[in-house]
Amino acid sequence: MVLLPPGDGRGPAGGVAVWARVTRGVEWVCAAEVRGRLGGRITGRGHRSVLFDVPQERLQDVLLAATADDVFIWAGTAGGIGRTRSSLGELSGRVDVRGVVEAADLVRLVRPVADRPAFDVSASFLGSRNFNRYELEDAVGTAVAGHTGWLYSSRSASAAGPPPQLVATSFSIRVHVDHEEAMLGVRVGDAPLHRRSYKRNRPTGTLHPPVAAALALLAGLRPGSVLFDPYCGAGTIAIEAAKLEPAMLCMGADADAGAVAGASENAVLADTTVRFAVADAHDAPLPDGSISRVVTNPPWGRTVPARRGPGGARPAAEVCLRLVEREGRTVVLNDAETEAASGREGLTPLLSVRMRVSGRVAVASVATAGSGSPIDPKGLLGPELSEELETWEPLQASSSSEVEAT
């Protein structure tokens, strides 16, 4: 359950309360980034949520959160939301419209918003309910529009709801229902953070950028060291690592020439100097033991066919062992089923992080060819990651309460 910030959404000493939406299982990594890169003070953690305060003068910086799916100005809560459709009528009367208006005013400090803006609503909830996300969105949207005169752009296809408005929206409201409480926020940016502007080439099975950033941080990014992704695809891991630590040499390879061409273009659009090459992971033209960090998301054999072995897990381990230096670190992301059957001969496991990726439980395995601690103390955000790891509650096997409807 999320710990709630002050009722008006304002933090101490003029700070602003911000709500980050995060990939399930990566909440603690995002909290470390908020503290170490954004100057935020954590006020709460919950299912796919990190709440924090930032000084108002640093509000623009929250758009740099690499591990967050999106960030919102906190706009309050509404309690007493049950599982029946009648709860939607109760929600309409309990929405803190004043909090939404104040949040929208804070967004204006970051980007232009019209005086009488058009807006949309994006909703999600945990567990089973007798209403769908669009009905939840309309309940909040009509309440805000009725009190403010703003134009609500509905995404509902239901004839019973407001007709869809084909208009350009100025901002988005986010609502998430957990147990009987609805949490609301107003998006800081003009688009979700996970939609990276550089990622115009998106091959099948491409990795979610915030997850790629989290994997890079788990590897321990150090200036002057070398990171390599032997199954680079669109280049997301190497690009996210290079953006987080520009003084690091980041490289990638893939057997698909088209993917490499797209990755190279993505790297240019991201204003990074990542190097990519066409090569099979096992034949990458790199000397043994020459890489500081091997971070990769090999094909799982579903949306992208595995090239060698079930899911590519054992080949990935073999590639990591050949390339990584003695005290280097490897991070491999596999689905939970493949990870359970994979081998790690020659590698010492350091940390296993379960997360939900593309609707499946995946496991990021951190290992080394030598010895080391779960978190690299000298890596980027090392102290913050170590502290957050102490309070981290690992994602368990899926249950009905873990399933989020979006």
Coordinates of C-alpha atoms in Angstrom, one line a residue:
M1 CA 0.0 0.0 0.0
V2 CA 1.3 3.4 -0.9
L3 CA 2.2 5.9 1.9
L4 CA 0.4 9.1 1.1
P5 CA 2.0 12.6 0.9
P6 CA 0.4 15.7 2.5
G7 CA -3.2 16.3 1.4
D8 CA -2.5 19.3 -0.8
G9 CA 0.3 17.5 -2.7
R10 CA 2.9 20.0 -1.6
G11 CA 6.0 18.7 0.1
P12 CA 8.0 20.4 2.9
A13 CA 9.6 23.8 2.3
G14 CA 7.8 24.5 -0.9
G15 CA 8.6 21.1 -2.4
V16 CA 6.3 19.4 -4.9
A17 CA 4.8 15.9 -4.4
V18 CA 5.4 13.6 -7.4
W19 CA 4.1 10.2 -8.2
A20 CA 6.2 7.9 -10.4
R21 CA 4.6 5.0 -12.2
V22 CA 7.1 2.1 -12.5
T23 CA 7.4 -1.3 -14.0
R24 CA 6.5 -3.9 -11.3
G25 CA 9.6 -5.1 -9.5
V26 CA 11.7 -2.1 -10.4
E27 CA 10.2 0.3 -7.8
W28 CA 13.3 0.1 -5.5
V29 CA 15.6 0.9 -8.4
C30 CA 13.5 3.9 -9.4
A31 CA 13.5 5.1 -5.7
A32 CA 17.3 5.0 -5.8
E33 CA 17.4 7.0 -9.0
V34 CA 15.0 9.6 -7.6
R35 CA 17.3 10.1 -4.5
G36 CA 20.6 10.0 -6.4
R37 CA 19.9 11.8 -9.7
L38 CA 16.8 13.9 -9.1
G39 CA 17.3 15.2 -5.6
G40 CA 14.0 13.8 -4.4
R41 CA 12.9 12.6 -1.0
I42 CA 11.0 9.4 -0.9
T43 CA 7.7 9.6 0.8
G44 CA 6.1 6.3 -0.2
R45 CA 6.5 3.1 -2.1
G46 CA 3.8 0.7 -3.4
H47 CA 2.7 -1.5 -6.3
R48 CA 4.2 0.1 -9.4
S49 CA 4.4 3.4 -7.5
V50 CA 7.1 5.6 -6.0
L51 CA 6.1 8.8 -4.2
F52 CA 8.6 11.6 -3.6
D53 CA 9.1 15.3 -3.0
V54 CA 11.3 17.5 -5.1
P55 CA 12.1 21.2 -4.7
Q56 CA 9.9 23.3 -7.0
E57 CA 13.0 24.6 -8.9
R58 CA 13.9 21.0 -9.8
L59 CA 10.5 19.9 -11.0
Q60 CA 11.8 19.9 -14.6
D61 CA 14.4 17.3 -13.6
V62 CA 11.7 14.6 -12.9
L63 CA 11.4 14.3 -16.7
L64 CA 14.9 12.8 -16.7
A65 CA 13.8 9.8 -14.6
A66 CA 15.2 6.9 -16.7
T67 CA 13.6 4.1 -14.7
A68 CA 10.1 5.5 -14.4
D69 CA 7.4 4.7 -16.9
D70 CA 5.9 8.1 -16.2
V71 CA 5.7 10.9 -13.6
F72 CA 2.8 12.9 -12.3
I73 CA 2.2 15.8 -9.9
W74 CA 0.3 14.3 -7.0
A75 CA -3.4 15.4 -7.1
G76 CA -4.9 13.7 -4.1
T77 CA -6.9 10.5 -3.3
A78 CA -10.5 9.4 -3.1
G79 CA -11.5 6.7 -0.7
G80 CA -14.3 4.2 -0.4
I81 CA -14.0 2.8 -3.9
G82 CA -15.4 -0.7 -3.9
R83 CA -15.7 -3.3 -6.6
T84 CA -19.2 -2.6 -7.8
R85 CA -20.2 -0.2 -10.6
S86 CA -22.0 2.0 -8.1
S87 CA -18.6 2.9 -6.7
L88 CA -18.0 5.0 -9.9
G89 CA -20.8 7.3 -8.9
E90 CA -19.3 7.7 -5.5
L91 CA -15.9 8.3 -7.0
S92 CA -17.2 11.2 -9.1
G93 CA -18.3 13.0 -6.0
R94 CA -15.1 12.4 -4.2
V95 CA -12.5 13.5 -6.7
D96 CA -10.5 16.4 -5.3
V97 CA -10.9 18.7 -8.3
R98 CA -9.0 21.5 -6.5
G99 CA -6.0 19.2 -6.2
V100 CA -6.2 18.4 -9.9
V101 CA -6.3 22.2 -10.7
E102 CA -3.3 22.9 -8.4
A103 CA -1.4 20.0 -10.0
A104 CA -2.2 21.4 -13.5
D105 CA -0.9 24.8 -12.3
L106 CA 2.4 23.2 -11.3
V107 CA 2.7 21.5 -14.7
R108 CA 2.6 25.0 -16.2
L109 CA 5.9 25.6 -14.6
V110 CA 7.4 22.9 -16.9
R111 CA 5.5 23.4 -20.1
P112 CA 2.6 25.5 -21.6
V113 CA -1.0 24.5 -20.8
A114 CA -4.0 26.3 -22.1
D115 CA -6.2 28.3 -19.7
R116 CA -9.2 26.1 -20.7
P117 CA -7.4 22.9 -21.6
A118 CA -8.6 19.7 -23.1
F119 CA -7.5 16.7 -21.1
D120 CA -7.7 12.9 -21.1
V121 CA -7.7 10.3 -18.3
S122 CA -5.7 7.1 -18.1
A123 CA -6.9 4.5 -15.5
S124 CA -5.8 1.2 -13.9
F125 CA -6.8 -0.9 -10.9
L126 CA -5.7 -3.9 -9.0
G127 CA -7.9 -7.0 -8.7
S128 CA -11.3 -7.8 -10.3
R129 CA -13.9 -5.0 -10.5
N130 CA -17.4 -4.8 -11.9
F131 CA -16.3 -2.0 -14.1
N132 CA -13.6 -1.5 -16.8
R133 CA -10.9 1.0 -17.1
Y134 CA -12.8 3.2 -19.6
E135 CA -15.7 3.5 -17.2
L136 CA -13.3 4.5 -14.4
E137 CA -11.7 7.1 -16.7
D138 CA -15.1 8.6 -17.6
A139 CA -16.1 8.8 -13.9
V140 CA -13.0 10.9 -13.2
G141 CA -13.1 12.8 -16.5
T142 CA -16.7 13.9 -16.2
A143 CA -16.2 15.0 -12.6
V144 CA -13.2 17.2 -13.4
A145 CA -14.9 18.6 -16.6
G146 CA -18.1 19.4 -14.7
H147 CA -16.3 21.4 -12.0
T148 CA -13.7 23.2 -14.2
G149 CA -15.3 23.7 -17.6
W150 CA -12.3 21.9 -19.2
L151 CA -12.9 19.7 -22.2
Y152 CA -12.7 16.0 -21.4
S153 CA -11.5 13.8 -24.2
S154 CA -12.9 10.4 -23.6
R155 CA -11.4 7.2 -24.9
S156 CA -14.6 5.2 -24.2
A157 CA -16.3 3.4 -27.0
S158 CA -19.4 2.8 -25.0
A159 CA -22.5 4.6 -26.1
A160 CA -23.4 5.1 -22.4
G161 CA -20.3 7.2 -21.8
P162 CA -19.3 10.6 -23.2
P163 CA -18.5 10.4 -26.9
P164 CA -14.9 10.3 -27.9
Q165 CA -13.5 13.8 -28.6
L166 CA -11.0 14.0 -31.4
V167 CA -9.0 16.9 -29.9
A168 CA -5.4 17.6 -28.9
T169 CA -5.2 17.3 -25.2
S170 CA -3.1 19.7 -23.0
F171 CA -2.5 17.3 -20.2
S172 CA -3.4 13.8 -18.8
I173 CA -4.8 12.7 -15.5
R174 CA -3.8 9.4 -14.1
V175 CA -6.0 7.4 -11.7
H176 CA -5.1 4.2 -10.1
V177 CA -7.3 2.2 -7.7
D178 CA -5.6 0.0 -5.1
H179 CA -8.0 -1.7 -2.6
E180 CA -10.6 1.0 -1.9
E181 CA -8.5 4.1 -2.6
A182 CA -8.1 6.0 -5.9
M183 CA -4.9 7.9 -6.4
L184 CA -4.8 10.8 -8.8
G185 CA -2.0 12.7 -10.6
V186 CA -1.4 15.0 -13.5
R187 CA 1.3 14.1 -16.0
V188 CA 4.3 16.4 -15.9
G189 CA 5.4 15.8 -19.5
D190 CA 3.4 16.0 -22.7
A191 CA 3.8 12.2 -23.2
P192 CA 4.6 9.2 -21.1
L193 CA 8.3 9.0 -20.2
H194 CA 8.7 5.5 -21.5
R195 CA 8.0 6.6 -25.0
R196 CA 11.6 7.6 -25.8
S197 CA 11.8 10.1 -28.7
Y198 CA 14.9 8.4 -29.9
K199 CA 13.3 5.0 -30.3
R200 CA 11.9 5.2 -33.8
N201 CA 13.1 1.7 -34.8
R202 CA 11.2 -0.8 -32.7
P203 CA 11.7 -4.4 -33.8
T204 CA 9.5 -7.2 -32.5
G205 CA 10.3 -8.0 -28.8
T206 CA 12.1 -4.7 -28.2
L207 CA 12.8 -4.0 -24.5
H208 CA 10.9 -1.4 -22.5
P209 CA 13.3 1.5 -22.0
P210 CA 12.8 2.0 -18.2
V211 CA 13.6 -1.7 -17.7
A212 CA 16.7 -1.4 -19.9
A213 CA 17.8 1.6 -17.7
A214 CA 17.2 -0.5 -14.6
L215 CA 19.3 -3.4 -15.9
A216 CA 22.1 -1.0 -16.7
L217 CA 22.1 0.5 -13.2
L218 CA 22.1 -3.1 -11.7
A219 CA 25.3 -3.7 -13.6
G220 CA 27.1 -0.9 -11.9
L221 CA 27.9 1.9 -14.4
R222 CA 31.4 3.4 -14.1
P223 CA 33.2 6.1 -16.1
G224 CA 35.9 4.6 -18.4
S225 CA 34.5 1.0 -18.2
V226 CA 33.0 -0.9 -21.1
L227 CA 29.4 -2.3 -21.4
F228 CA 28.4 -4.7 -24.1
D229 CA 25.0 -6.1 -25.1
P230 CA 25.5 -9.2 -27.3
Y231 CA 21.8 -9.4 -28.3
C232 CA 21.2 -5.7 -28.7
G233 CA 18.1 -5.6 -30.9
A234 CA 17.1 -2.0 -31.1
G235 CA 20.1 -1.0 -28.9
T236 CA 17.9 0.0 -25.9
I237 CA 20.2 -1.3 -23.1
A238 CA 23.4 0.2 -24.5
I239 CA 21.7 3.5 -25.3
E240 CA 20.1 3.9 -21.9
A241 CA 23.4 3.0 -20.2
A242 CA 25.2 5.6 -22.3
K243 CA 22.6 8.3 -21.4
L244 CA 23.0 7.5 -17.7
E245 CA 26.8 7.4 -17.8
P246 CA 28.2 9.2 -20.9
A247 CA 31.8 8.6 -19.8
M248 CA 31.3 4.9 -20.3
L249 CA 32.0 3.0 -23.6
C250 CA 28.8 1.2 -24.6
M251 CA 28.6 -1.3 -27.4
G252 CA 26.1 -3.8 -28.8
A253 CA 25.9 -6.6 -31.4
D254 CA 23.2 -8.6 -33.1
A255 CA 23.0 -11.2 -35.8
D256 CA 20.2 -9.3 -37.5
A257 CA 21.7 -6.6 -39.8
G258 CA 18.4 -4.7 -39.9
A259 CA 18.2 -4.5 -36.1
V260 CA 21.8 -3.2 -36.0
A261 CA 21.0 -0.5 -38.6
G262 CA 18.0 0.5 -36.5
A263 CA 20.0 0.5 -33.3
S264 CA 22.6 2.7 -34.9
E265 CA 20.0 5.2 -36.0
N266 CA 18.4 5.2 -32.5
A267 CA 21.8 5.9 -31.0
V268 CA 22.2 9.0 -33.2
L269 CA 18.7 10.2 -32.3
A270 CA 19.5 9.7 -28.6
D271 CA 22.7 11.9 -29.1
T272 CA 24.9 9.0 -27.9
T273 CA 28.1 7.5 -29.3
V274 CA 27.1 3.8 -28.8
R275 CA 28.9 1.4 -31.2
F276 CA 27.0 -1.4 -32.9
A277 CA 28.1 -4.3 -35.0
V278 CA 26.5 -7.2 -36.9
A279 CA 27.7 -10.4 -35.2
D280 CA 26.3 -13.5 -33.6
A281 CA 26.6 -13.3 -29.9
H282 CA 29.0 -16.3 -29.8
D283 CA 31.2 -14.9 -32.5
A284 CA 31.4 -11.3 -31.3
P285 CA 34.8 -10.0 -32.4
L286 CA 36.0 -9.1 -28.8
P287 CA 38.8 -10.6 -26.8
D288 CA 38.0 -13.0 -24.0
G289 CA 37.7 -11.2 -20.6
S290 CA 37.7 -7.7 -22.2
I291 CA 34.4 -6.4 -21.1
S292 CA 33.6 -4.8 -17.7
R293 CA 29.8 -5.2 -17.9
V294 CA 27.7 -7.5 -20.1
V295 CA 24.1 -6.6 -20.0
T296 CA 21.6 -8.3 -22.2
N297 CA 18.0 -9.4 -22.9
P298 CA 18.4 -12.6 -25.0
P299 CA 15.5 -13.9 -27.1
W300 CA 13.0 -15.8 -25.0
G301 CA 11.8 -17.9 -27.9
R302 CA 8.4 -16.2 -28.1
T303 CA 8.1 -12.9 -29.9
V304 CA 11.7 -13.4 -31.1
P305 CA 12.9 -16.9 -31.9
A306 CA 15.8 -18.2 -29.7
R307 CA 18.9 -19.0 -31.8
R308 CA 20.6 -21.6 -29.6
G309 CA 19.1 -23.6 -26.8
P310 CA 15.7 -23.0 -25.0
G311 CA 15.1 -19.3 -24.7
G312 CA 18.8 -18.5 -25.3
A313 CA 19.6 -18.6 -21.6
R314 CA 22.5 -21.0 -21.6
P315 CA 24.1 -19.4 -24.7
A316 CA 23.8 -16.0 -22.9
A317 CA 25.6 -17.3 -19.9
E318 CA 28.3 -18.8 -22.1
V319 CA 28.8 -15.5 -23.9
C320 CA 28.9 -13.6 -20.6
L321 CA 31.5 -15.9 -19.1
R322 CA 33.7 -15.6 -22.2
L323 CA 33.6 -11.9 -22.5
V324 CA 33.4 -10.5 -18.9
E325 CA 36.6 -9.7 -17.1
R326 CA 37.4 -11.4 -13.8
E327 CA 35.8 -8.9 -11.5
G328 CA 33.3 -7.7 -14.1
R329 CA 29.5 -8.1 -13.8
T330 CA 26.8 -9.6 -16.0
V331 CA 23.1 -8.9 -16.0
V332 CA 20.8 -11.2 -18.0
L333 CA 17.1 -10.8 -18.3
N334 CA 15.0 -13.9 -19.0
D335 CA 11.4 -15.0 -18.5
A336 CA 11.0 -16.8 -15.2
E337 CA 10.5 -20.2 -16.8
T338 CA 13.6 -20.0 -18.9
E339 CA 15.7 -18.6 -16.0
A340 CA 14.7 -21.5 -13.8
A341 CA 16.1 -24.0 -16.4
S342 CA 19.2 -22.0 -17.3
G343 CA 22.8 -22.7 -16.3
R344 CA 25.4 -20.3 -14.9
E345 CA 28.5 -22.4 -14.8
G346 CA 31.5 -20.3 -14.0
L347 CA 29.5 -17.3 -12.9
T348 CA 28.8 -16.4 -9.2
P349 CA 25.2 -15.2 -8.7
L350 CA 24.9 -11.9 -6.8
L351 CA 21.3 -10.8 -7.1
S352 CA 18.1 -12.0 -8.7
V353 CA 15.4 -9.4 -9.4
R354 CA 11.9 -10.5 -10.5
M355 CA 9.9 -8.0 -12.5
R356 CA 6.9 -8.0 -14.8
V357 CA 7.8 -7.4 -18.4
S358 CA 5.3 -7.6 -21.3
G359 CA 2.8 -9.3 -19.1
R360 CA 5.1 -12.0 -17.9
V361 CA 7.3 -12.5 -14.8
A362 CA 10.9 -12.0 -15.8
V363 CA 14.1 -12.4 -13.9
A364 CA 17.2 -10.1 -14.1
S365 CA 20.1 -12.2 -12.9
V366 CA 23.2 -10.3 -11.7
A367 CA 26.4 -12.3 -11.6
T368 CA 30.2 -12.1 -11.7
A369 CA 33.1 -14.3 -12.9
G370 CA 34.9 -13.4 -9.6
S371 CA 33.4 -12.2 -6.4
G372 CA 31.5 -9.1 -5.3
S373 CA 28.5 -7.6 -3.5
P374 CA 24.9 -7.6 -5.0
I375 CA 25.3 -3.8 -5.8
D376 CA 28.5 -2.3 -7.1
P377 CA 29.4 0.2 -4.4
K378 CA 31.4 2.3 -6.9
G379 CA 28.9 2.2 -9.7
L380 CA 26.4 4.9 -10.5
L381 CA 23.9 5.2 -7.7
G382 CA 25.7 2.4 -5.8
P383 CA 25.0 3.8 -2.3
E384 CA 21.4 4.6 -3.1
L385 CA 20.8 1.2 -4.7
S386 CA 22.4 -0.6 -1.7
E387 CA 20.1 1.3 0.8
E388 CA 17.0 0.7 -1.3
L389 CA 17.8 -3.0 -1.6
E390 CA 17.7 -3.4 2.2
T391 CA 14.0 -2.4 2.2
W392 CA 13.1 -4.1 -1.1
E393 CA 10.2 -6.6 -1.1
P394 CA 10.8 -9.0 -4.0
L395 CA 8.0 -9.7 -6.5
Q396 CA 6.4 -13.1 -5.6
A397 CA 4.5 -15.5 -7.8
S398 CA 1.6 -13.9 -9.5
S399 CA -1.7 -13.7 -7.6
S400 CA -5.1 -12.1 -8.4
S401 CA -4.1 -9.1 -6.3
E402 CA -1.0 -8.6 -8.4
V403 CA -2.9 -8.4 -11.7
E404 CA -3.4 -4.8 -12.8
A405 CA -6.1 -4.0 -15.3
T406 CA -5.0 -1.2 -17.7

